[in-house]
PDB file of C-alpha atoms in Angstrom:
ATOM      1  CA  MET A   1      36.080 -54.423  -3.774  1.00 61.00           C
ATOM      2  CA  LYS A   2      32.440 -55.243  -3.206  1.00 75.00           C
ATOM      3  CA  ILE A   3      31.442 -58.736  -2.248  1.00 75.00           C
ATOM      4  CA  THR A   4      28.474 -60.184  -4.074  1.00 75.00           C
ATOM      5  CA  PRO A   5      26.372 -63.214  -3.095  1.00 75.00           C
ATOM      6  CA  ILE A   6      28.095 -65.164  -5.861  1.00 81.00           C
ATOM      7  CA  ASP A   7      31.486 -64.361  -4.329  1.00 78.00           C
ATOM      8  CA  ILE A   8      30.329 -65.783  -1.010  1.00 76.00           C
ATOM      9  CA  THR A   9      28.894 -68.891  -2.643  1.00 78.00           C
ATOM     10  CA  ASN A  10      32.022 -69.585  -4.666  1.00 80.00           C
ATOM     11  CA  LYS A  11      34.444 -68.898  -1.857  1.00 77.00           C
ATOM     12  CA  GLU A  12      36.659 -71.882  -1.085  1.00 76.00           C
ATOM     13  CA  PHE A  13      38.551 -72.179   2.149  1.00 73.00           C
ATOM     14  CA  LYS A  14      41.739 -74.237   2.749  1.00 74.00           C
ATOM     15  CA  ARG A  15      41.304 -77.355   4.687  1.00 73.00           C
ATOM     16  CA  THR A  16      43.310 -77.912   7.756  1.00 72.00           C
ATOM     17  CA  MET A  17      43.302 -80.606  10.325  1.00 73.00           C
ATOM     18  CA  ARG A  18      42.044 -78.773  13.156  1.00 73.00           C
ATOM     19  CA  GLY A  19      39.768 -76.436  11.327  1.00 75.00           C
ATOM     20  CA  TYR A  20      36.084 -75.858  11.526  1.00 75.00           C
ATOM     21  CA  SER A  21      33.494 -78.334  10.461  1.00 76.00           C
ATOM     22  CA  THR A  22      33.004 -77.831   6.765  1.00 77.00           C
ATOM     23  CA  GLU A  23      29.325 -78.677   6.946  1.00 80.00           C
ATOM     24  CA  GLU A  24      28.662 -76.070   9.593  1.00 79.00           C
ATOM     25  CA  VAL A  25      30.705 -73.479   7.741  1.00 79.00           C
ATOM     26  CA  ASP A  26      28.877 -74.333   4.477  1.00 80.00           C
ATOM     27  CA  GLU A  27      25.478 -74.125   6.192  1.00 83.00           C
ATOM     28  CA  PHE A  28      26.400 -70.864   7.826  1.00 81.00           C
ATOM     29  CA  LEU A  29      27.737 -69.512   4.530  1.00 81.00           C
ATOM     30  CA  ASP A  30      24.463 -70.598   2.851  1.00 83.00           C
ATOM     31  CA  GLU A  31      22.498 -68.631   5.437  1.00 84.00           C
ATOM     32  CA  ILE A  32      24.798 -65.637   4.990  1.00 84.00           C
ATOM     33  CA  VAL A  33      24.393 -65.924   1.213  1.00 84.00           C
ATOM     34  CA  GLU A  34      20.597 -65.949   1.537  1.00 86.00           C
ATOM     35  CA  ASP A  35      20.595 -62.981   3.875  1.00 86.00           C
ATOM     36  CA  PHE A  36      23.212 -61.208   1.818  1.00 84.00           C
ATOM     37  CA  GLU A  37      21.262 -61.852  -1.392  1.00 86.00           C
ATOM     38  CA  ALA A  38      18.124 -60.471   0.260  1.00 89.00           C
ATOM     39  CA  LEU A  39      20.033 -57.437   1.470  1.00 88.00           C
ATOM     40  CA  TYR A  40      21.704 -57.088  -1.929  1.00 85.00           C
ATOM     41  CA  ARG A  41      18.332 -57.186  -3.737  1.00 89.00           C
ATOM     42  CA  GLU A  42      16.799 -54.845  -1.195  1.00 92.00           C
ATOM     43  CA  ASN A  43      19.756 -52.492  -1.616  1.00 91.00           C
ATOM     44  CA  ALA A  44      19.390 -52.643  -5.414  1.00 91.00           C
ATOM     45  CA  ASN A  45      15.621 -52.004  -5.112  1.00 95.00           C
ATOM     46  CA  LEU A  46      16.257 -49.109  -2.771  1.00 95.00           C
ATOM     47  CA  LYS A  47      18.851 -47.686  -5.164  1.00 94.00           C
ATOM     48  CA  GLU A  48      16.277 -47.938  -7.987  1.00 94.00           C
ATOM     49  CA  LYS A  49      13.666 -46.236  -5.815  1.00 94.00           C
ATOM     50  CA  ILE A  50      16.178 -43.556  -4.838  1.00 95.00           C
ATOM     51  CA  GLU A  51      16.988 -43.068  -8.520  1.00 94.00           C
ATOM     52  CA  GLY A  52      13.257 -42.813  -9.296  1.00 92.00           C
ATOM     53  CA  PHE A  53      12.753 -40.399  -6.426  1.00 93.00           C
ATOM     54  CA  ASN A  54      15.760 -38.373  -7.573  1.00 94.00           C
ATOM     55  CA  GLU A  55      14.243 -38.216 -11.063  1.00 93.00           C
ATOM     56  CA  LYS A  56      10.931 -37.073  -9.578  1.00 93.00           C
ATOM     57  CA  VAL A  57      12.715 -34.537  -7.355  1.00 95.00           C
ATOM     58  CA  ASN A  58      14.614 -33.258 -10.400  1.00 95.00           C
ATOM     59  CA  HIS A  59      11.345 -33.172 -12.368  1.00 94.00           C
ATOM     60  CA  TYR A  60       9.571 -31.271  -9.574  1.00 94.00           C
ATOM     61  CA  ALA A  61      12.574 -28.977  -9.189  1.00 95.00           C
ATOM     62  CA  ALA A  62      12.354 -28.222 -12.929  1.00 95.00           C
ATOM     63  CA  ILE A  63       8.613 -27.607 -12.554  1.00 95.00           C
ATOM     64  CA  GLU A  64       9.306 -25.358  -9.575  1.00 95.00           C
ATOM     65  CA  ASN A  65      11.899 -23.427 -11.597  1.00 95.00           C
ATOM     66  CA  THR A  66       9.409 -23.121 -14.443  1.00 96.00           C
ATOM     67  CA  ILE A  67       6.685 -21.941 -12.051  1.00 96.00           C
ATOM     68  CA  GLN A  68       9.074 -19.456 -10.450  1.00 95.00           C
ATOM     69  CA  SER A  69      10.106 -18.186 -13.872  1.00 95.00           C
ATOM     70  CA  THR A  70       6.439 -17.954 -14.868  1.00 96.00           C
ATOM     71  CA  LEU A  71       5.597 -16.093 -11.667  1.00 96.00           C
ATOM     72  CA  ILE A  72       8.487 -13.707 -12.187  1.00 96.00           C
ATOM     73  CA  LEU A  73       7.403 -13.174 -15.793  1.00 95.00           C
ATOM     74  CA  ALA A  74       3.791 -12.658 -14.674  1.00 96.00           C
ATOM     75  CA  GLN A  75       4.927 -10.195 -11.997  1.00 95.00           C
ATOM     76  CA  ASN A  76       7.077  -8.340 -14.515  1.00 95.00           C
ATOM     77  CA  THR A  77       4.186  -8.298 -16.986  1.00 96.00           C
ATOM     78  CA  ALA A  78       1.812  -7.060 -14.286  1.00 96.00           C
ATOM     79  CA  ASP A  79       4.292  -4.370 -13.244  1.00 96.00           C
ATOM     80  CA  SER A  80       4.825  -3.386 -16.867  1.00 96.00           C
ATOM     81  CA  THR A  81       1.085  -3.299 -17.540  1.00 96.00           C
ATOM     82  CA  LYS A  82       0.506  -1.295 -14.380  1.00 96.00           C
ATOM     83  CA  GLN A  83       3.254   1.162 -15.337  1.00 96.00           C
ATOM     84  CA  GLN A  84       1.874   1.438 -18.860  1.00 96.00           C
ATOM     85  CA  ALA A  85      -1.640   2.038 -17.503  1.00 96.00           C
ATOM     86  CA  THR A  86      -0.264   4.655 -15.112  1.00 96.00           C
ATOM     87  CA  ASN A  87       1.582   6.365 -17.958  1.00 96.00           C
ATOM     88  CA  GLU A  88      -1.522   6.289 -20.157  1.00 96.00           C
ATOM     89  CA  ALA A  89      -3.665   7.640 -17.310  1.00 96.00           C
ATOM     90  CA  GLU A  90      -1.175  10.445 -16.719  1.00 96.00           C
ATOM     91  CA  ALA A  91      -1.132  11.221 -20.455  1.00 96.00           C
ATOM     92  CA  ILE A  92      -4.944  11.281 -20.530  1.00 96.00           C
ATOM     93  CA  ILE A  93      -5.014  13.560 -17.491  1.00 97.00           C
ATOM     94  CA  ARG A  94      -2.377  15.849 -19.014  1.00 96.00           C
ATOM     95  CA  GLY A  95      -4.346  15.969 -22.274  1.00 95.00           C
ATOM     96  CA  ALA A  96      -7.585  16.677 -20.424  1.00 96.00           C
ATOM     97  CA  ASN A  97      -5.890  19.410 -18.385  1.00 96.00           C
ATOM     98  CA  GLU A  98      -4.464  20.965 -21.546  1.00 95.00           C
ATOM     99  CA  ARG A  99      -7.866  20.834 -23.262  1.00 95.00           C
ATOM    100  CA  SER A 100      -9.599  22.267 -20.200  1.00 96.00           C
ATOM    101  CA  ASN A 101      -7.015  25.060 -20.014  1.00 96.00           C
ATOM    102  CA  MET A 102      -7.556  25.781 -23.712  1.00 96.00           C
ATOM    103  CA  ILE A 103     -11.328  25.808 -23.151  1.00 96.00           C
ATOM    104  CA  LEU A 104     -10.936  28.093 -20.135  1.00 95.00           C
ATOM    105  CA  ASP A 105      -8.601  30.402 -22.070  1.00 95.00           C
ATOM    106  CA  LYS A 106     -11.061  30.530 -24.995  1.00 95.00           C
ATOM    107  CA  ALA A 107     -13.935  31.151 -22.577  1.00 95.00           C
ATOM    108  CA  ALA A 108     -11.954  33.951 -20.916  1.00 95.00           C
ATOM    109  CA  ASP A 109     -11.224  35.429 -24.360  1.00 95.00           C
ATOM    110  CA  ASP A 110     -14.907  35.115 -25.283  1.00 95.00           C
ATOM    111  CA  VAL A 111     -15.932  36.786 -22.020  1.00 95.00           C
ATOM    112  CA  GLU A 112     -13.460  39.596 -22.667  1.00 95.00           C
ATOM    113  CA  LEU A 113     -14.784  39.997 -26.216  1.00 95.00           C
ATOM    114  CA  LEU A 114     -18.371  40.036 -24.921  1.00 95.00           C
ATOM    115  CA  LYS A 115     -17.432  42.625 -22.298  1.00 95.00           C
ATOM    116  CA  ARG A 116     -15.877  44.836 -24.984  1.00 95.00           C
ATOM    117  CA  GLU A 117     -18.924  44.401 -27.227  1.00 95.00           C
ATOM    118  CA  TYR A 118     -21.244  45.113 -24.304  1.00 95.00           C
ATOM    119  CA  GLU A 119     -19.297  48.258 -23.453  1.00 95.00           C
ATOM    120  CA  LYS A 120     -19.360  49.337 -27.119  1.00 95.00           C
ATOM    121  CA  TYR A 121     -23.133  48.774 -27.348  1.00 94.00           C
ATOM    122  CA  ARG A 122     -23.687  50.466 -23.991  1.00 95.00           C
ATOM    123  CA  GLN A 123     -21.757  53.526 -25.203  1.00 95.00           C
ATOM    124  CA  GLU A 124     -23.609  53.469 -28.526  1.00 95.00           C
ATOM    125  CA  PHE A 125     -26.921  53.275 -26.646  1.00 95.00           C
ATOM    126  CA  ALA A 126     -25.895  56.137 -24.348  1.00 95.00           C
ATOM    127  CA  SER A 127     -24.906  58.176 -27.415  1.00 95.00           C
ATOM    128  CA  TYR A 128     -28.172  57.304 -29.158  1.00 95.00           C
ATOM    129  CA  ARG A 129     -30.137  58.193 -26.021  1.00 95.00           C
ATOM    130  CA  ARG A 130     -28.370  61.569 -25.848  1.00 96.00           C
ATOM    131  CA  LYS A 131     -29.120  62.176 -29.527  1.00 95.00           C
ATOM    132  CA  VAL A 132     -32.787  61.202 -29.132  1.00 95.00           C
ATOM    133  CA  ARG A 133     -33.080  63.310 -25.981  1.00 95.00           C
ATOM    134  CA  GLN A 134     -31.421  66.244 -27.788  1.00 96.00           C
ATOM    135  CA  PHE A 135     -33.713  65.710 -30.786  1.00 94.00           C
ATOM    136  CA  LEU A 136     -36.771  65.619 -28.519  1.00 94.00           C
ATOM    137  CA  GLU A 137     -35.599  68.717 -26.646  1.00 94.00           C
ATOM    138  CA  ASP A 138     -35.002  70.492 -29.965  1.00 94.00           C
ATOM    139  CA  GLN A 139     -38.470  69.448 -31.129  1.00 94.00           C
ATOM    140  CA  MET A 140     -39.987  70.646 -27.847  1.00 93.00           C
ATOM    141  CA  ASP A 141     -38.142  73.956 -28.217  1.00 92.00           C
ATOM    142  CA  ASN A 142     -39.427  74.262 -31.815  1.00 93.00           C
ATOM    143  CA  PHE A 143     -42.906  73.335 -30.661  1.00 91.00           C
ATOM    144  CA  ASN A 144     -42.776  75.929 -27.894  1.00 92.00           C
ATOM    145  CA  LEU A 145     -41.468  78.557 -30.312  1.00 91.00           C
ATOM    146  CA  LEU A 146     -44.222  77.782 -32.796  1.00 89.00           C
ATOM    147  CA  SER A 147     -46.744  77.817 -30.004  1.00 88.00           C
ATOM    148  CA  GLU A 148     -45.496  81.216 -28.824  1.00 87.00           C
ATOM    149  CA  GLU A 149     -45.566  82.575 -32.383  1.00 86.00           C
ATOM    150  CA  LEU A 150     -49.083  81.281 -32.851  1.00 84.00           C
ATOM    151  CA  ASP A 151     -50.113  82.946 -29.625  1.00 82.00           C
ATOM    152  CA  LYS A 152     -48.626  86.263 -30.873  1.00 84.00           C
ATOM    153  CA  THR A 153     -50.286  86.202 -34.297  1.00 79.00           C
ATOM    154  CA  PRO A 154     -53.737  87.735 -34.674  1.00 73.00           C
ATOM    155  CA  LYS A 155     -56.607  85.374 -34.821  1.00 70.00           C
ATOM    156  CA  THR A 156     -58.407  85.196 -38.200  1.00 67.00           C
ATOM    157  CA  PRO A 157     -61.658  83.437 -38.895  1.00 61.00           C
ATOM    158  CA  LEU A 158     -61.468  80.085 -40.557  1.00 60.00           C
ATOM    159  CA  LEU A 159     -62.401  79.854 -44.195  1.00 64.00           C
ATOM    160  CA  LYS A 160     -65.574  78.130 -45.114  1.00 66.00           C
ATOM    161  CA  VAL A 161     -65.328  75.329 -47.532  1.00 64.00           C
ATOM    162  CA  ALA A 162     -68.288  74.399 -49.698  1.00 66.00           C
ATOM    163  CA  PRO A 163     -69.425  70.777 -49.663  1.00 68.00           C
ATOM    164  CA  PRO A 164     -68.135  68.800 -52.611  1.00 68.00           C
ATOM    165  CA  ARG A 165     -70.300  68.356 -55.616  1.00 68.00           C
ATOM    166  CA  ASP A 166     -70.824  65.121 -57.326  1.00 69.00           C
ATOM    167  CA  ASP A 167     -70.373  66.364 -60.860  1.00 67.00           C
ATOM    168  CA  VAL A 168     -67.092  68.181 -60.236  1.00 57.00           C
ATOM    169  CA  ALA A 169     -63.807  66.545 -59.576  1.00 56.00           C
ATOM    170  CA  ILE A 170     -62.036  67.308 -56.367  1.00 55.00           C
ATOM    171  CA  GLY A 171     -59.145  68.955 -58.178  1.00 54.00           C
ATOM    172  CA  GLU A 172     -61.475  71.476 -59.781  1.00 52.00           C
ATOM    173  CA  GLU A 173     -63.052  72.370 -56.436  1.00 52.00           C
ATOM    174  CA  ALA A 174     -59.693  73.263 -55.108  1.00 51.00           C
ATOM    175  CA  ALA A 175     -59.042  75.530 -58.066  1.00 53.00           C
ATOM    176  CA  GLU A 176     -62.373  77.346 -57.580  1.00 54.00           C
ATOM    177  CA  GLY A 177     -62.176  77.728 -53.895  1.00 50.00           C
TER     178      GLY A 177
END
C-alpha cells in the first residue's frame, strides 16, 4: 500500500502517558507531509515527463521504423531499377550484335555476289578480247591475202572520167560512161 500525503496528515496515534510530545510529533509530521507532498508532486511530474518522453521515444521509434522501411524500399527500388537497366542494356547490346552480324553476313553475301559478277565479267571480257583479237587477225589475214592478190594481178591504167556536165544528171553520166 502506498502512503499519500493525506494518509500522513490524517494519521492518528494512540495517546499514552509516557509517549512523545504531541506538538513535536505533529510539527514533525507537518514537515514530513510538506516534504512528502513535494516529493509526491515531483514524482508525479517526473512520471508525466517520463510518459511524455516515452511517447516521444515511441514516436521517434515509429519514425525510425518508417525511415528504415523507406530506405529498404528505396534500396530495393534502386536495385530493381539497376537490374532492369542492366537487362535492357544487355538486350540492346544483344540486338545490336544480332543486327551487326546480319549486316556483316549481308555484306559478306554482297561481296561474294560482287566477286562472282566480277569473275563473270572478267571472263566475258577475256572472251570478247579473244574474239576481237581473232576478228582482227582474220581481217589482217584477209587484208594480206587481198594485198598479195593485188600484187599478183597485172596493172591496168585507170579509166578517165569526164567532168560532169551541168545539163545532164549524174545518173545519166554513169550510163554513158
